[in-house]
Tab-separated table of C-alpha atoms and ligand atoms in Angstrom:
chain	number	residue	atom	x	y	z
Y	1	MET	CA	-21.066	-79.575	-57.996
Y	2	PRO	CA	-17.283	-79.531	-57.952
Y	3	VAL	CA	-15.746	-76.677	-59.873
Y	4	TRP	CA	-12.273	-76.130	-61.288
Y	5	TRP	CA	-10.181	-73.638	-59.509
Y	6	PRO	CA	-9.693	-71.101	-62.291
Y	7	PRO	CA	-6.163	-70.039	-63.222
Y	8	PRO	CA	-5.048	-66.972	-61.284
Y	9	ASP	CA	-5.762	-63.629	-62.941
Y	10	GLY	CA	-3.546	-62.954	-65.886
Y	11	LEU	CA	-2.316	-66.520	-66.036
Y	12	LEU	CA	-3.207	-68.485	-69.094
Y	13	ARG	CA	-2.512	-72.164	-69.069
Y	14	THR	CA	0.069	-72.783	-71.736
Y	15	SER	CA	1.821	-75.900	-70.588
Y	16	ALA	CA	1.027	-78.915	-72.650
Y	17	VAL	CA	2.569	-81.142	-70.030
Y	18	LEU	CA	-0.321	-81.091	-67.627
Y	19	GLN	CA	-3.159	-80.020	-69.892
Y	20	GLU	CA	-5.150	-83.102	-69.064
Y	21	GLY	CA	-3.058	-84.023	-66.091
Y	22	ALA	CA	-2.652	-83.935	-62.373
Y	23	TRP	CA	-3.534	-80.299	-61.764
Y	24	GLU	CA	-6.997	-80.507	-63.158
Y	25	ARG	CA	-7.715	-83.451	-60.974
Y	26	ALA	CA	-5.844	-82.131	-57.991
Y	27	LEU	CA	-7.239	-78.649	-57.934
Y	28	ARG	CA	-10.834	-79.664	-58.134
Y	29	ILE	CA	-12.349	-77.913	-55.151
Y	30	LYS	CA	-15.693	-77.656	-53.588
Y	31	SER	CA	-17.761	-74.657	-54.563
Y	32	ARG	CA	-16.749	-71.739	-52.474
Y	33	THR	CA	-16.389	-68.107	-53.231
Y	34	SER	CA	-13.764	-66.954	-50.796
Y	35	CYS	CA	-10.865	-68.185	-48.722
Y	36	HIS	CA	-10.735	-67.955	-44.961
Y	37	SER	CA	-9.808	-64.494	-43.883
Y	38	GLY	CA	-7.707	-63.981	-40.800
Y	39	ARG	CA	-9.578	-62.539	-37.877
Y	40	GLN	CA	-6.926	-59.979	-37.247
Y	41	GLY	CA	-7.117	-57.813	-40.400
Y	42	SER	CA	-4.688	-59.079	-42.995
Y	43	PRO	CA	-2.620	-56.478	-44.850
Y	44	SER	CA	-3.274	-56.038	-48.557
Y	45	VAL	CA	-1.694	-58.880	-50.472
Y	46	GLN	CA	-1.743	-57.463	-54.003
Y	47	ASN	CA	1.743	-57.389	-55.477
Y	48	LYS	CA	3.438	-58.871	-52.456
Y	49	VAL	CA	6.480	-60.977	-53.237
Y	50	ALA	CA	6.738	-64.497	-51.903
Y	51	LEU	CA	9.695	-66.849	-52.053
Y	52	ILE	CA	8.826	-70.537	-51.788
Y	53	THR	CA	11.520	-73.116	-51.221
Y	54	GLY	CA	10.373	-76.595	-52.222
Y	55	VAL	CA	7.976	-75.148	-54.803
Y	56	THR	CA	8.168	-78.336	-56.876
Y	57	GLY	CA	6.809	-80.426	-53.992
Y	58	GLN	CA	3.201	-81.174	-53.078
Y	59	ASP	CA	2.719	-78.211	-50.744
Y	60	GLY	CA	4.803	-75.855	-52.860
Y	61	ALA	CA	2.528	-76.457	-55.821
Y	62	TYR	CA	-0.672	-75.807	-53.844
Y	63	LEU	CA	0.799	-72.788	-52.092
Y	64	ALA	CA	2.115	-71.198	-55.304
Y	65	ARG	CA	-1.332	-71.550	-56.800
Y	66	LEU	CA	-2.981	-70.024	-53.735
Y	67	LEU	CA	-0.632	-67.031	-53.636
Y	68	LEU	CA	-0.884	-66.357	-57.372
Y	69	GLY	CA	-4.635	-66.334	-56.951
Y	70	LYS	CA	-4.225	-63.643	-54.303
Y	71	GLY	CA	-2.134	-61.448	-56.598
Y	72	TYR	CA	1.340	-62.244	-55.289
Y	73	PHE	CA	4.520	-62.406	-57.311
Y	74	VAL	CA	5.817	-65.879	-56.563
Y	75	HIS	CA	9.450	-66.933	-56.809
Y	76	GLY	CA	10.072	-70.620	-56.359
Y	77	ILE	CA	13.324	-72.457	-55.847
Y	78	LYS	CA	13.812	-75.627	-57.853
Y	79	ARG	CA	16.718	-78.039	-57.751
Y	80	ARG	CA	18.696	-78.922	-60.803
Y	81	SER	CA	17.761	-82.404	-61.866
Y	82	SER	CA	18.766	-84.582	-64.799
Y	83	SER	CA	15.092	-85.121	-65.588
Y	84	PHE	CA	12.011	-82.940	-65.296
Y	85	ASN	CA	11.060	-82.238	-61.688
Y	86	THR	CA	8.583	-79.386	-62.150
Y	87	GLU	CA	5.532	-81.367	-63.190
Y	88	ARG	CA	3.441	-80.127	-60.277
Y	89	VAL	CA	3.945	-76.473	-61.199
Y	90	ASP	CA	4.329	-76.629	-64.979
Y	91	GLU	CA	0.826	-75.401	-65.410
Y	92	LEU	CA	1.625	-72.203	-63.531
Y	93	TYR	CA	4.683	-71.455	-65.593
Y	94	LEU	CA	4.502	-69.007	-68.457
Y	95	ASP	CA	7.403	-68.201	-70.685
Y	96	PRO	CA	8.419	-64.696	-69.531
Y	97	HIS	CA	9.571	-63.961	-73.106
Y	98	GLU	CA	6.027	-64.293	-74.326
Y	99	HIS	CA	3.767	-63.408	-71.425
Y	100	GLU	CA	3.583	-61.177	-68.451
Y	101	THR	CA	3.992	-63.584	-65.597
Y	102	ARG	CA	3.976	-63.513	-61.820
Y	103	PHE	CA	5.487	-66.948	-61.308
Y	104	PHE	CA	9.226	-67.431	-61.571
Y	105	MET	CA	11.465	-70.369	-60.819
Y	106	HIS	CA	15.133	-70.218	-59.951
Y	107	TYR	CA	17.709	-72.911	-59.506
Y	108	GLY	CA	18.786	-73.351	-55.945
Y	109	ASP	CA	19.498	-75.716	-53.118
Y	110	LEU	CA	19.182	-75.221	-49.382
Y	111	ALA	CA	22.535	-76.921	-48.987
Y	112	ASP	CA	24.158	-73.943	-50.750
Y	113	ALA	CA	24.314	-70.880	-48.494
Y	114	THR	CA	25.609	-68.455	-51.108
Y	115	ASN	CA	22.829	-69.418	-53.456
Y	116	VAL	CA	20.235	-68.902	-50.725
Y	117	ILE	CA	21.613	-65.484	-49.826
Y	118	ARG	CA	21.746	-64.405	-53.475
Y	119	LEU	CA	18.140	-65.441	-54.126
Y	120	VAL	CA	16.842	-63.612	-51.069
Y	121	GLN	CA	18.868	-60.538	-52.006
Y	122	GLN	CA	17.711	-60.539	-55.624
Y	123	HIS	CA	14.023	-60.971	-54.956
Y	124	GLN	CA	13.608	-59.109	-51.660
Y	125	PRO	CA	10.584	-61.189	-50.638
Y	126	ASP	CA	7.921	-59.991	-48.232
Y	127	GLU	CA	7.218	-63.583	-47.249
Y	128	ILE	CA	9.407	-66.680	-47.292
Y	129	TYR	CA	7.792	-70.098	-47.059
Y	130	ASN	CA	10.456	-72.671	-46.250
Y	131	LEU	CA	8.934	-75.887	-47.550
Y	132	ALA	CA	12.069	-77.490	-48.980
Y	133	ALA	CA	13.131	-80.644	-47.215
Y	134	GLN	CA	14.161	-84.212	-47.616
Y	135	SER	CA	10.695	-85.018	-46.353
Y	136	HIS	CA	10.566	-88.824	-46.329
Y	137	VAL	CA	10.890	-90.255	-42.823
Y	138	GLN	CA	12.093	-93.698	-43.877
Y	139	VAL	CA	14.602	-92.250	-46.353
Y	140	SER	CA	16.031	-90.129	-43.530
Y	141	PHE	CA	17.298	-93.309	-41.870
Y	142	GLU	CA	19.289	-93.985	-45.057
Y	143	THR	CA	20.464	-90.399	-45.582
Y	144	PRO	CA	20.635	-88.867	-42.087
Y	145	GLU	CA	23.461	-86.436	-42.796
Y	146	TYR	CA	21.931	-85.081	-45.983
Y	147	THR	CA	18.570	-84.804	-44.220
Y	148	ALA	CA	20.165	-82.776	-41.417
Y	149	ASN	CA	21.922	-80.555	-43.930
Y	150	ALA	CA	18.822	-79.739	-45.964
Y	151	ASP	CA	16.156	-79.784	-43.253
Y	152	ALA	CA	18.024	-78.342	-40.250
Y	153	LEU	CA	20.899	-76.280	-41.670
Y	154	GLY	CA	18.863	-75.275	-44.704
Y	155	THR	CA	16.484	-73.468	-42.371
Y	156	LEU	CA	19.389	-71.791	-40.596
Y	157	ARG	CA	20.815	-70.643	-43.952
Y	158	LEU	CA	17.558	-68.915	-44.847
Y	159	LEU	CA	17.252	-67.230	-41.469
Y	160	GLU	CA	20.877	-66.096	-41.685
Y	161	ALA	CA	20.221	-64.712	-45.163
Y	162	ILE	CA	17.425	-62.583	-43.706
Y	163	ARG	CA	19.739	-61.349	-40.940
Y	164	ILE	CA	22.828	-60.767	-43.100
Y	165	LEU	CA	20.789	-58.857	-45.678
Y	166	LYS	CA	19.196	-56.720	-42.938
Y	167	LEU	CA	15.709	-57.824	-43.911
Y	168	THR	CA	14.631	-58.677	-40.383
Y	169	ASP	CA	11.955	-55.947	-40.359
Y	170	LYS	CA	10.670	-56.684	-43.841
Y	171	VAL	CA	10.475	-60.450	-44.247
Y	172	ARG	CA	7.929	-62.794	-42.725
Y	173	PHE	CA	9.198	-66.364	-42.457
Y	174	TYR	CA	7.199	-69.589	-42.392
Y	175	GLN	CA	8.895	-72.818	-41.313
Y	176	ALA	CA	7.351	-76.134	-42.364
Y	177	SER	CA	7.450	-77.883	-39.020
Y	178	THR	CA	5.861	-81.237	-38.524
Y	179	SER	CA	3.813	-83.460	-36.260
Y	180	GLU	CA	6.766	-85.886	-36.482
Y	181	LEU	CA	8.285	-83.676	-33.768
Y	182	TYR	CA	5.861	-85.331	-31.315
Y	183	GLY	CA	7.070	-88.792	-32.389
Y	184	LYS	CA	6.624	-91.015	-29.351
Y	185	VAL	CA	3.717	-88.938	-28.207
Y	186	ARG	CA	3.651	-87.557	-24.677
Y	187	GLU	CA	0.031	-86.429	-24.796
Y	188	VAL	CA	-3.094	-87.101	-26.904
Y	189	PRO	CA	-4.099	-85.035	-28.805
Y	190	GLN	CA	-0.919	-83.078	-29.486
Y	191	ARG	CA	-1.016	-79.323	-29.228
Y	192	GLU	CA	1.516	-76.480	-29.368
Y	193	THR	CA	2.568	-77.087	-25.752
Y	194	THR	CA	3.033	-80.868	-26.022
Y	195	PRO	CA	6.688	-81.864	-25.486
Y	196	PHE	CA	8.553	-83.148	-28.526
Y	197	TYR	CA	10.053	-86.628	-28.829
Y	198	PRO	CA	11.491	-87.074	-32.342
Y	199	ARG	CA	11.845	-90.644	-33.608
Y	200	SER	CA	13.841	-90.328	-36.833
Y	201	PRO	CA	16.748	-88.389	-38.330
Y	202	TYR	CA	14.089	-86.425	-40.224
Y	203	ALA	CA	12.265	-85.455	-37.049
Y	204	ALA	CA	15.527	-84.633	-35.247
Y	205	ALA	CA	16.541	-82.339	-38.116
Y	206	LYS	CA	13.113	-80.694	-38.060
Y	207	LEU	CA	13.475	-80.219	-34.300
Y	208	TYR	CA	16.551	-78.072	-34.905
Y	209	ALA	CA	14.691	-76.152	-37.603
Y	210	TYR	CA	11.757	-75.555	-35.253
Y	211	TRP	CA	13.931	-74.178	-32.476
Y	212	ILE	CA	16.228	-72.100	-34.682
Y	213	THR	CA	13.088	-70.450	-36.053
Y	214	VAL	CA	11.926	-69.668	-32.517
Y	215	ASN	CA	15.413	-68.464	-31.615
Y	216	TYR	CA	15.701	-66.059	-34.557
Y	217	ARG	CA	12.258	-64.716	-33.720
Y	218	GLU	CA	13.309	-64.009	-30.152
Y	219	ALA	CA	16.889	-62.913	-30.846
Y	220	TYR	CA	16.353	-60.705	-33.894
Y	221	ALA	CA	12.631	-59.940	-33.771
Y	222	ILE	CA	12.036	-61.645	-37.120
Y	223	HIS	CA	8.394	-62.371	-37.943
Y	224	ALA	CA	9.202	-66.101	-37.998
Y	225	SER	CA	6.572	-68.758	-37.306
Y	226	ASN	CA	6.302	-72.523	-37.235
Y	227	GLY	CA	3.350	-74.352	-38.708
Y	228	ILE	CA	3.322	-77.730	-36.974
Y	229	LEU	CA	1.446	-79.574	-39.667
Y	230	PHE	CA	-0.029	-83.029	-39.329
Y	231	ASN	CA	-0.005	-85.297	-42.376
Y	232	HIS	CA	-1.663	-83.785	-45.388
Y	233	GLU	CA	-2.116	-85.525	-48.675
Y	234	SER	CA	-3.569	-84.978	-52.136
Y	235	PRO	CA	-3.437	-86.309	-55.663
Y	236	LEU	CA	-0.097	-84.475	-55.884
Y	237	ARG	CA	1.390	-86.387	-52.937
Y	238	GLY	CA	4.753	-88.056	-53.584
Y	239	GLU	CA	4.265	-91.632	-54.755
Y	240	THR	CA	6.210	-93.264	-51.909
Y	241	PHE	CA	4.171	-91.828	-49.033
Y	242	VAL	CA	1.729	-94.405	-47.818
Y	243	THR	CA	-1.514	-92.734	-48.911
Y	244	ARG	CA	-0.482	-92.174	-52.517
Y	245	LYS	CA	1.201	-95.558	-52.651
Y	246	ILE	CA	-2.150	-97.079	-51.699
Y	247	THR	CA	-4.301	-95.050	-54.087
Y	248	ARG	CA	-1.939	-95.668	-57.007
Y	249	ALA	CA	-1.962	-99.379	-56.251
Y	250	VAL	CA	-5.765	-99.468	-56.010
Y	251	ALA	CA	-5.969	-97.833	-59.444
Y	252	ALA	CA	-3.345	-100.125	-60.951
Y	253	ILE	CA	-4.939	-103.264	-59.483
Y	254	GLU	CA	-8.331	-102.131	-60.722
Y	255	ARG	CA	-6.951	-101.711	-64.247
Y	256	GLY	CA	-5.091	-105.041	-64.132
Y	257	LEU	CA	-1.611	-103.487	-64.088
Y	258	GLN	CA	-0.596	-104.722	-60.641
Y	259	GLN	CA	-1.456	-107.746	-58.525
Y	260	HIS	CA	-0.501	-106.896	-54.956
Y	261	LEU	CA	0.107	-103.916	-52.744
Y	262	TYR	CA	3.029	-104.403	-50.334
Y	263	LEU	CA	2.947	-102.346	-47.151
Y	264	GLY	CA	4.681	-102.108	-43.770
Y	265	ASN	CA	2.950	-101.235	-40.504
Y	266	LEU	CA	-0.808	-101.331	-41.101
Y	267	ASP	CA	-1.600	-100.222	-37.574
Y	268	ALA	CA	0.171	-96.862	-37.667
Y	269	LYS	CA	-2.354	-94.069	-37.186
Y	270	ARG	CA	-2.224	-90.602	-38.646
Y	271	ASP	CA	-4.268	-87.415	-38.615
Y	272	TRP	CA	-4.684	-87.036	-42.389
Y	273	GLY	CA	-5.964	-83.859	-44.020
Y	274	HIS	CA	-5.866	-82.321	-47.500
Y	275	ALA	CA	-2.837	-80.249	-48.595
Y	276	ARG	CA	-5.149	-77.721	-50.271
Y	277	ASP	CA	-6.606	-76.816	-46.867
Y	278	TYR	CA	-3.227	-76.716	-45.128
Y	279	VAL	CA	-1.555	-74.200	-47.444
Y	280	GLU	CA	-4.325	-71.748	-46.545
Y	281	GLY	CA	-3.253	-72.185	-42.933
Y	282	MET	CA	0.369	-71.438	-43.851
Y	283	TRP	CA	-0.671	-68.205	-45.492
Y	284	LEU	CA	-2.881	-67.191	-42.561
Y	285	ILE	CA	-0.007	-67.751	-40.139
Y	286	LEU	CA	2.069	-65.153	-41.983
Y	287	GLN	CA	-0.809	-62.644	-42.091
Y	288	GLN	CA	-0.945	-62.354	-38.307
Y	289	PRO	CA	0.444	-59.180	-36.739
Y	290	SER	CA	2.717	-61.241	-34.470
Y	291	PRO	CA	4.653	-64.385	-35.238
Y	292	ASP	CA	3.717	-67.569	-33.391
Y	293	ASP	CA	3.596	-71.351	-33.710
Y	294	TYR	CA	0.439	-73.227	-34.688
Y	295	VAL	CA	-0.733	-76.817	-34.985
Y	296	LEU	CA	-2.715	-77.507	-38.164
Y	297	ALA	CA	-4.590	-80.798	-37.973
Y	298	THR	CA	-8.042	-82.282	-38.431
Y	299	GLY	CA	-8.300	-83.713	-34.902
Y	300	SER	CA	-9.209	-87.197	-36.194
Y	301	MET	CA	-6.977	-90.196	-36.544
Y	302	HIS	CA	-7.177	-93.224	-38.872
Y	303	SER	CA	-4.975	-96.263	-39.369
Y	304	VAL	CA	-3.155	-97.244	-42.544
Y	305	ARG	CA	-5.426	-100.300	-42.502
Y	306	GLU	CA	-8.534	-98.077	-42.598
Y	307	PHE	CA	-7.041	-96.070	-45.457
Y	308	VAL	CA	-6.506	-99.288	-47.422
Y	309	GLU	CA	-10.066	-100.468	-46.771
Y	310	LEU	CA	-11.607	-97.164	-47.785
Y	311	ALA	CA	-9.499	-96.816	-50.924
Y	312	PHE	CA	-10.404	-100.305	-52.158
Y	313	ARG	CA	-14.045	-99.737	-51.232
Y	314	GLY	CA	-13.930	-96.773	-53.638
Y	315	VAL	CA	-13.561	-99.241	-56.517
Y	316	GLY	CA	-16.112	-101.651	-55.077
Y	317	ARG	CA	-13.664	-104.088	-53.476
Y	318	MET	CA	-14.168	-105.031	-49.833
Y	319	ILE	CA	-11.031	-106.044	-47.960
Y	320	GLU	CA	-10.927	-108.713	-45.252
Y	321	TRP	CA	-7.840	-109.254	-43.148
Y	322	ARG	CA	-6.439	-112.709	-42.389
Y	323	GLY	CA	-3.382	-113.816	-40.430
Y	324	THR	CA	-1.082	-111.834	-38.181
Y	325	GLY	CA	2.288	-110.059	-38.290
Y	326	VAL	CA	4.218	-110.320	-41.531
Y	327	GLU	CA	1.910	-113.149	-42.621
Y	328	GLU	CA	-1.147	-110.939	-42.552
Y	329	VAL	CA	-2.884	-110.457	-45.901
Y	330	GLY	CA	-5.760	-108.382	-47.199
Y	331	LEU	CA	-8.192	-110.454	-49.277
Y	332	GLU	CA	-10.880	-109.230	-51.598
Y	333	ARG	CA	-14.064	-110.554	-49.986
Y	334	LYS	CA	-15.833	-111.424	-53.236
Y	335	THR	CA	-13.051	-113.276	-55.026
Y	336	GLY	CA	-10.783	-114.355	-52.158
Y	337	LYS	CA	-7.843	-112.878	-54.092
Y	338	VAL	CA	-4.951	-111.580	-51.975
Y	339	LEU	CA	-4.528	-107.893	-52.741
Y	340	VAL	CA	-2.452	-106.658	-49.798
Y	341	ARG	CA	0.679	-108.231	-48.360
Y	342	ILE	CA	3.216	-107.170	-45.744
Y	343	ASP	CA	6.838	-106.490	-46.632
Y	344	PRO	CA	9.042	-105.907	-43.555
Y	345	ARG	CA	11.244	-103.688	-45.753
Y	346	TYR	CA	8.746	-100.945	-45.020
Y	347	PHE	CA	9.031	-101.235	-41.240
Y	348	ARG	CA	10.955	-98.362	-39.687
Y	349	PRO	CA	13.783	-98.710	-37.149
Y	350	THR	CA	11.723	-96.515	-34.812
Y	351	GLU	CA	8.071	-96.002	-35.620
Y	352	VAL	CA	5.683	-93.193	-34.791
Y	353	ASP	CA	2.647	-95.223	-33.793
Y	354	GLU	CA	-0.004	-92.538	-33.733
Y	355	LEU	CA	-0.448	-88.842	-34.285
Y	356	CYS	CA	-3.553	-86.790	-33.618
Y	357	GLY	CA	-3.501	-83.013	-33.474
Y	358	ASP	CA	-5.525	-80.429	-31.608
Y	359	PRO	CA	-6.032	-77.468	-33.971
Y	360	SER	CA	-7.915	-75.304	-31.415
Y	361	LYS	CA	-5.376	-72.489	-31.411
Y	362	ALA	CA	-5.403	-72.232	-35.219
Y	363	ARG	CA	-9.194	-72.275	-35.193
Y	364	GLU	CA	-9.477	-69.559	-32.563
Y	365	ARG	CA	-6.685	-67.242	-33.709
Y	366	LEU	CA	-6.500	-67.821	-37.459
Y	367	GLY	CA	-10.078	-68.836	-38.140
Y	368	TRP	CA	-8.591	-71.922	-39.824
Y	369	SER	CA	-10.065	-75.374	-39.922
Y	370	HIS	CA	-9.828	-78.215	-42.401
Y	371	LYS	CA	-12.562	-78.442	-45.010
Y	372	THR	CA	-11.946	-81.811	-46.627
Y	373	SER	CA	-12.988	-84.909	-44.690
Y	374	PHE	CA	-10.950	-88.101	-44.556
Y	375	LYS	CA	-13.476	-89.852	-46.792
Y	376	GLU	CA	-13.414	-87.044	-49.355
Y	377	LEU	CA	-9.626	-87.058	-49.346
Y	378	VAL	CA	-9.396	-90.783	-50.031
Y	379	ALA	CA	-12.102	-90.594	-52.710
Y	380	GLU	CA	-10.362	-87.702	-54.468
Y	381	MET	CA	-7.003	-89.463	-54.482
Y	382	VAL	CA	-8.445	-92.732	-55.779
Y	383	ALA	CA	-10.434	-90.934	-58.499
Y	384	SER	CA	-7.359	-89.023	-59.588
Y	385	ASP	CA	-5.194	-92.128	-59.799
Y	386	LEU	CA	-7.883	-93.993	-61.694
Y	387	GLU	CA	-7.790	-91.213	-64.263
Y	388	SER	CA	-3.997	-91.163	-64.335
Y	389	VAL	CA	-3.764	-94.861	-64.894
Y	390	ALA	CA	-5.759	-94.471	-68.079
Y	391	ASP	CA	-3.048	-92.149	-69.349
Y	392	ALA	CA	-0.585	-93.974	-71.593
Y	393	ARG	CA	2.395	-91.971	-70.300
Y	394	TRP	CA	1.567	-92.891	-66.714
Y	395	ARG	CA	1.295	-96.557	-67.682
Y	396	ARG	CA	4.779	-96.388	-69.167
Y	397	THR	CA	6.140	-94.965	-65.906
Y	398	TRP	CA	4.325	-97.620	-63.987
Y	399	ALA	CA	5.744	-100.406	-66.115
Y	400	ALA	CA	9.247	-99.066	-65.564
Y	401	GLU	CA	8.993	-99.221	-61.759
M	1	NAP	P1	7.669	-82.885	-50.805
M	1	NAP	O1	6.549	-83.108	-51.755
M	1	NAP	O2	8.631	-83.979	-50.526
M	1	NAP	O3	8.479	-81.610	-51.362
M	1	NAP	C1	9.732	-81.259	-50.842
M	1	NAP	C2	10.315	-80.154	-51.699
M	1	NAP	O4	11.609	-79.810	-51.186
M	1	NAP	C3	10.534	-80.541	-53.165
M	1	NAP	O5	10.276	-79.419	-53.975
M	1	NAP	C4	12.000	-80.881	-53.206
M	1	NAP	O6	12.574	-80.748	-54.480
M	1	NAP	C5	12.531	-79.821	-52.271
M	1	NAP	N1	13.864	-80.077	-51.753
M	1	NAP	C6	14.329	-81.187	-51.145
M	1	NAP	N2	15.601	-81.020	-50.763
M	1	NAP	C7	15.951	-79.771	-51.151
M	1	NAP	C8	17.134	-79.003	-51.055
M	1	NAP	N3	18.246	-79.483	-50.495
M	1	NAP	N4	17.150	-77.744	-51.553
M	1	NAP	C9	16.047	-77.244	-52.158
M	1	NAP	N5	14.894	-77.919	-52.291
M	1	NAP	C10	14.854	-79.172	-51.782
M	1	NAP	O7	7.128	-82.395	-49.406
M	1	NAP	P2	5.699	-81.749	-49.030
M	1	NAP	O8	4.780	-82.844	-48.645
M	1	NAP	O9	5.324	-80.769	-50.065
M	1	NAP	O10	6.067	-80.997	-47.668
M	1	NAP	C11	6.527	-79.643	-47.676
M	1	NAP	C12	7.262	-79.355	-46.383
M	1	NAP	O11	6.387	-79.571	-45.287
M	1	NAP	C13	8.466	-80.263	-46.119
M	1	NAP	O12	9.413	-79.478	-45.447
M	1	NAP	C14	7.932	-81.343	-45.201
M	1	NAP	O13	8.970	-81.860	-44.408
M	1	NAP	C15	6.943	-80.535	-44.384
M	1	NAP	N6	5.789	-81.261	-43.860
M	1	NAP	C16	5.012	-82.015	-44.696
M	1	NAP	C17	3.897	-82.656	-44.180
M	1	NAP	C18	3.007	-83.477	-45.073
M	1	NAP	O14	2.220	-84.266	-44.525
M	1	NAP	N7	3.044	-83.312	-46.376
M	1	NAP	C19	3.563	-82.510	-42.822
M	1	NAP	C20	4.368	-81.722	-42.012
M	1	NAP	C21	5.471	-81.082	-42.550
M	1	NAP	P3	12.455	-81.928	-55.598
M	1	NAP	O15	11.071	-81.791	-56.183
M	1	NAP	O16	13.538	-81.595	-56.540
M	1	NAP	O17	12.644	-83.215	-54.868
M	2	GDD	N1	5.781	-94.657	-46.753
M	2	GDD	C1	5.223	-95.801	-46.319
M	2	GDD	N2	5.216	-96.887	-47.135
M	2	GDD	N3	4.678	-95.832	-45.086
M	2	GDD	C2	4.084	-96.986	-44.687
M	2	GDD	C3	4.045	-98.124	-45.490
M	2	GDD	C4	4.659	-98.088	-46.786
M	2	GDD	O1	4.666	-99.048	-47.528
M	2	GDD	N4	3.376	-99.088	-44.817
M	2	GDD	C5	3.011	-98.574	-43.646
M	2	GDD	N5	3.454	-97.289	-43.558
M	2	GDD	C6	3.281	-96.422	-42.389
M	2	GDD	C7	4.584	-95.777	-41.914
M	2	GDD	O2	5.337	-96.707	-41.114
M	2	GDD	C8	4.033	-94.602	-41.120
M	2	GDD	O3	3.706	-95.007	-39.814
M	2	GDD	C9	2.738	-94.247	-41.852
M	2	GDD	O4	2.465	-95.333	-42.746
M	2	GDD	C10	2.810	-92.962	-42.650
M	2	GDD	O5	3.974	-93.001	-43.457
M	2	GDD	P1	4.258	-91.888	-44.591
M	2	GDD	O6	3.105	-91.772	-45.495
M	2	GDD	O7	5.593	-92.204	-45.185
M	2	GDD	O8	4.292	-90.516	-43.777
M	2	GDD	P2	4.974	-90.113	-42.390
M	2	GDD	O9	3.860	-89.959	-41.394
M	2	GDD	O10	6.099	-90.995	-42.036
M	2	GDD	O11	5.587	-88.689	-42.749
M	2	GDD	C11	4.826	-87.718	-43.457
M	2	GDD	O12	4.096	-86.926	-42.559
M	2	GDD	C12	4.892	-86.134	-41.672
M	2	GDD	C13	3.940	-85.359	-40.772
M	2	GDD	O13	3.548	-86.144	-39.693
M	2	GDD	C14	5.793	-86.900	-44.291
M	2	GDD	O14	5.067	-86.060	-45.138
M	2	GDD	C15	6.677	-86.018	-43.426
M	2	GDD	O15	7.435	-85.127	-44.244
M	2	GDD	C16	5.767	-85.216	-42.491
M	2	GDD	O16	6.557	-84.398	-41.655
């Protein structure tokens, strides 16, 4: 029986925004009584202070929840936005005027060095998780300079803050590195020793971030580690990443709100896991006595095409493919209706054809492995979007797109 992950101790859910919303669906986890524990005795975590950049993103939301559950004080950095951008963490937020709270959010931007230094100085974190990034590969071709500023120099700014503030002995630093570093892959599966070959401005920026993290570890003895994470998804995934785009479309088509799903390269293959599992790996990486770099992956690879088939199968629609290239379509077997079409707009100037990770090192040293299967991931995302689509507010958003 699935259970709800209860709110962390001392946290009451007050936010009306997500009372019946994404969190309840997203945080549904399989029955289990404890998290992985690192093999090499983790220090006590009660009352530790964590700073999470990118707390409003998919991983930030899962990680904040995990750390609060472990008794951390969590400070998250959010960007100023003209509209609400904290939906994923609203449920964790308590008004400090009315409640004792362990979760705090502060305005900030990784493009602003003084802001970064001030936040690190004010909160004196034990652990920094650098998750903030312009994280969309295709968007990075449109905004390469901004992507480099946030993803590459943003990482440098944080590491410099640690050095300038003389926190090199105190702070442990996690860098959100990515399987995109392997790009045009040199070896299958990819492991920590596989050479990098970035294929986008995003990946090139993340390459700098990876190496500056290694450099600050070696130069200043900072406990700084890279998690080289393969794709991980969830009901909280951004709507323009392919998995969520598919599951939202399946739900909308099922409810008669959309006719077709337009996609790019159906044959791209990814090693897809669940974000909930991956944030546990991030935490374990920082609990190790020595800093190091780790691949987190499932070790299995599936195509976008397979994801589409499985997602539609979840609502009882079997997809058959006809045609080739940009003329290819996905038909519903029973009705012959075209549900999936190709739009070359979604092709990338340089594509990463396939990624498949080897998580052996993480398994052996951290005791980490993924828990959610590909099938379970797809089913959870489809179920969540089917519920969302029934929500009148969501339908309004949908109509506006
Ligand atoms: P996400 O949902 O796109 O979240 C990115 C977060 O970064 C958001 O909170 C965003 O704020 C924030 N952000 C963007 N630019 C910023 C800036 N200049 N200053 C401060 N904050 C900024 O990404 P995710 O999927 O959670 O991924 C988390 C991290 O892991 C990213 O660094 C990503 O590149 C990396 N990664 C992800 C995967 C994956 O499969 N998910 C795999 C490997 C690595 P807004 O909410 O205001 O936009
Ligand atoms: N986004 C998107 N939209 N991708 C599509 C589409 C579409 O309509 N059609 C096909 N794809 C293909 C892309 O060309 C790519 O090969 C694959 O689907 C996955 O695309 P995304 O879901 O956008 O993710 P990504 O693999 O490019 O990047 C994600 O994973 C990286 C880790 O490998 C992001 O989360 C990155 O931040 C992360 O580093």
